[in-house]
Coordinates of C-alpha atoms in Angstrom, one line a residue:
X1 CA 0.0 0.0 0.0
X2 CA 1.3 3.4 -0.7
X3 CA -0.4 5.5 2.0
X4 CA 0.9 5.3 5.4
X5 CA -0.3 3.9 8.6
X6 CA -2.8 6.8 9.5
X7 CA -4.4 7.2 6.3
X8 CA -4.6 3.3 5.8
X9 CA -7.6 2.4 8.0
X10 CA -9.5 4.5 7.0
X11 CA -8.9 3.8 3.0
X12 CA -9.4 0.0 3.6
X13 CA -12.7 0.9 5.5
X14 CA -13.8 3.0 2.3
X15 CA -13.4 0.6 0.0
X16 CA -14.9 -2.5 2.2
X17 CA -17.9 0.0 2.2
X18 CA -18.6 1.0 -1.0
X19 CA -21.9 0.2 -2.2
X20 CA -21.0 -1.9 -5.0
X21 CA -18.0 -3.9 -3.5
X22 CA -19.7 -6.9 -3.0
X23 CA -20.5 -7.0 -6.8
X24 CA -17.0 -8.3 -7.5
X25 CA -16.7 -10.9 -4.3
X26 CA -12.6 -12.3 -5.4
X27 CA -11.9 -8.3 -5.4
X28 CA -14.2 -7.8 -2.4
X29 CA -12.4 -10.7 -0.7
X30 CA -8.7 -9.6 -1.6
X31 CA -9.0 -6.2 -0.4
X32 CA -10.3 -7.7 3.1
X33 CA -7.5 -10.1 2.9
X34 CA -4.9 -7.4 2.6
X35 CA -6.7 -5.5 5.4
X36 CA -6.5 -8.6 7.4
X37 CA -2.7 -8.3 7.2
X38 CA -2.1 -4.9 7.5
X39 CA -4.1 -4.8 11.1
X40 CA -2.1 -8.0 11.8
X41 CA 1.0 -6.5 11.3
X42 CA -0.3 -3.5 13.5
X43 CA -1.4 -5.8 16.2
X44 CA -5.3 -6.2 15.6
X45 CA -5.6 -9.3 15.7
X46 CA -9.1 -9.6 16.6
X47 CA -10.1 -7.3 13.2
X48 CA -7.5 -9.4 11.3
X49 CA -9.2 -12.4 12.6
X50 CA -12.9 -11.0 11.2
X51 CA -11.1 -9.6 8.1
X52 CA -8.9 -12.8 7.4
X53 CA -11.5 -15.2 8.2
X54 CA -14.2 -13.3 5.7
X55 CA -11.5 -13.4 2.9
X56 CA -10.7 -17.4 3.2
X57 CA -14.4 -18.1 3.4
X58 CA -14.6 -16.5 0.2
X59 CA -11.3 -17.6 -1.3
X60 CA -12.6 -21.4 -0.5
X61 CA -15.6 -21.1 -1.7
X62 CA -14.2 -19.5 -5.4
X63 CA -12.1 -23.0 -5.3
X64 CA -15.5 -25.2 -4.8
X65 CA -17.1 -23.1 -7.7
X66 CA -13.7 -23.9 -9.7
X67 CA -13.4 -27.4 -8.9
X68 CA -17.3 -28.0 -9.0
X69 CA -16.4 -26.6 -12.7
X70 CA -13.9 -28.7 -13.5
X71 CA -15.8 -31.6 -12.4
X72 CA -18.8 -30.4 -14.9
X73 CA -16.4 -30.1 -17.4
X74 CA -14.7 -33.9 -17.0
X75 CA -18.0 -35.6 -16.8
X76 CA -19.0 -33.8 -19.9
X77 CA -15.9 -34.9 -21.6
X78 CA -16.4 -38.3 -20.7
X79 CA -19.8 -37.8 -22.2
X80 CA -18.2 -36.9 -25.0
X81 CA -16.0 -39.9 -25.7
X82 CA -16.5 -41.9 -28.7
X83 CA -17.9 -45.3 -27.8
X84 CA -15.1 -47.9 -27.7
X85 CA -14.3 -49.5 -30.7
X86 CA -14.7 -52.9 -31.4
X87 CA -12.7 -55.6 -29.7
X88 CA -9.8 -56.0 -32.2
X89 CA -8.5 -59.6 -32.5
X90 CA -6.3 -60.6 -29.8
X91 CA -2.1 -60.5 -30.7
X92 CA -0.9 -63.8 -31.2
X93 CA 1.8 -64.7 -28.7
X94 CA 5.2 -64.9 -29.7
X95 CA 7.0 -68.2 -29.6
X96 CA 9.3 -67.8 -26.5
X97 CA 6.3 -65.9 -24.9
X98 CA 4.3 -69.3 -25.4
X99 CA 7.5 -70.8 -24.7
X100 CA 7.8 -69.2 -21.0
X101 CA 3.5 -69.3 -20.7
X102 CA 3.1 -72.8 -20.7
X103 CA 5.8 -74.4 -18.1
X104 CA 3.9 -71.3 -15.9
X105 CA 0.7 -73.1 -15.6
X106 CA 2.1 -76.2 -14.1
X107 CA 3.4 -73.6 -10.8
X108 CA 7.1 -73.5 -11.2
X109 CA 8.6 -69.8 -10.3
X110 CA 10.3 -67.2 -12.6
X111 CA 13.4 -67.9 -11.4
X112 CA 12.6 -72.0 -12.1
X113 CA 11.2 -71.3 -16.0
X114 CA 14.6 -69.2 -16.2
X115 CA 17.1 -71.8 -15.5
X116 CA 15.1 -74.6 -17.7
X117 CA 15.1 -71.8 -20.5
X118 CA 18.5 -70.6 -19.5
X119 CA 16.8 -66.9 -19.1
X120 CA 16.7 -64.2 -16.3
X121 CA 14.0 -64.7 -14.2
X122 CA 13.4 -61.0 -14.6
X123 CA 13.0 -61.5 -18.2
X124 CA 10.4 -64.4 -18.0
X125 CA 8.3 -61.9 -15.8
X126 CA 8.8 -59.2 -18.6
X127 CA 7.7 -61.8 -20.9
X128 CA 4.9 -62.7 -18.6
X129 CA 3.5 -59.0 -18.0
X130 CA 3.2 -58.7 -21.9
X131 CA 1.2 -62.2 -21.9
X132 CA -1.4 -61.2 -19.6
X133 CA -2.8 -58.3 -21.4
X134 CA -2.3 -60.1 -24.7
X135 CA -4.5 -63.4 -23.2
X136 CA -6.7 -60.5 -21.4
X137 CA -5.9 -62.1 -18.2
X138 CA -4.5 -60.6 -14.9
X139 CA -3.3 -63.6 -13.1
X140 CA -1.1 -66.3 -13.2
X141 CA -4.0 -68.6 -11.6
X142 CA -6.2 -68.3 -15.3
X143 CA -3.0 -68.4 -17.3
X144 CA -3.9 -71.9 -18.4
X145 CA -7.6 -71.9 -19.3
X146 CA -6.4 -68.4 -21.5
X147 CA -3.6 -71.0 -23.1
X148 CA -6.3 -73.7 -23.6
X149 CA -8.6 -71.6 -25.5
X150 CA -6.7 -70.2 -28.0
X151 CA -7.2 -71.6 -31.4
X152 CA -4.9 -74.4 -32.1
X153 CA -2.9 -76.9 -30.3
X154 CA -0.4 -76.0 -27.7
X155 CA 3.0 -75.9 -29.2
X156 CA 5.1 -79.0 -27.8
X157 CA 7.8 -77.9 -25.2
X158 CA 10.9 -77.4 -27.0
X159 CA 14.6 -78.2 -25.5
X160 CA 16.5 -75.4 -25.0
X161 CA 19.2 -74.6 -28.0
X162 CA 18.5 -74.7 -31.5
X163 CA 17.7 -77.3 -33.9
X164 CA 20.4 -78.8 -33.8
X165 CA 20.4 -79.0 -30.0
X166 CA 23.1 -77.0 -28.9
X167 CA 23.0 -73.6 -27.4
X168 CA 24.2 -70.3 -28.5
X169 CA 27.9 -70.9 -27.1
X170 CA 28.3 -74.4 -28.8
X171 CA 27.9 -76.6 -26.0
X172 CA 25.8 -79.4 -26.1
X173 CA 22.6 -78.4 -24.3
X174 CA 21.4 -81.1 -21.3

């Protein structure tokens, strides 16, 4: 404020009581605010209770109009959403994601899958979070009644290493 303690009072007191003031109620309520402080910092503090108290009253209830607003406007938004679209065909499963799905019916843990498939057991999970979506599943218990019903027979368990029965490095796999 630019006038000094003397004139101040008596300037926040005019413009509480013009006749209009209560027209613009966020205006209204900041000027009662600041008059709250400035008796504070005079040591009022039974006026800067009244005037601080008024303000926040008002202040809250601007933030329930705003947020009752932005609720309107979400719920009309989701009004506004196109209807889903069609189920889309699910995405087949890879073959090492079958691979890592089907020993994980029978109960055996990550860590057991990874050392029969010579994998990290933090890599048959990853493999295992991308299944369940894919089977539109969210548990391990329904993992095999997902792997049942999909069209065809279940791939036969394969030993680890390639065709020729060896692993990546050469060796002979067990």
């Amino acid at each position: 404020m630019a006038a000094d303690d003397a004139a101040a009072a008596g300037l926040f007191e005019a413009a509480l009581a013009l006749p209009d003031a209560c027209r613009w109620p966020w205006d209204y309520a900041r000027v009662r605010f600041a008059y709250g402080q400035w008796l504070r910092r005079t040591h009022d503090m039974a006026g800067a209770r009244v005037q601080l108290g008024a303000a926040l009253e008002t202040f809250e209830d601007r933030r329930r109009a705003d947020g009752a607003a932005r609720r309107g406007r979400a719920a009309r938004d989701r009004c506004l959403r196109r209807p889903p679209r069609a189920a889309a065909a699910p995405e087949p499963l890879t073959a090492q994601e079958r691979q890592i799905a089907e020993p994980a019916t029978t109960g055996p843990s990550n860590k057991q899958i990874g050392e029969r498939l010579f994998l990290s057991h933090r890599t048959v999970g990853s493999h295992l979070y991308r299944v369940y979506p894919k089977l539109g599943i969210t548990s391990r218990a329904a993992l095999r009644g997902a792997l049942e019903g999909l069209s065809g027979a279940p791939e036969p368990e394969r030993a680890p290493g390639g065709p020729d029965g060896k692993r990546r490095n050469g060796q002979p796999a067990e």
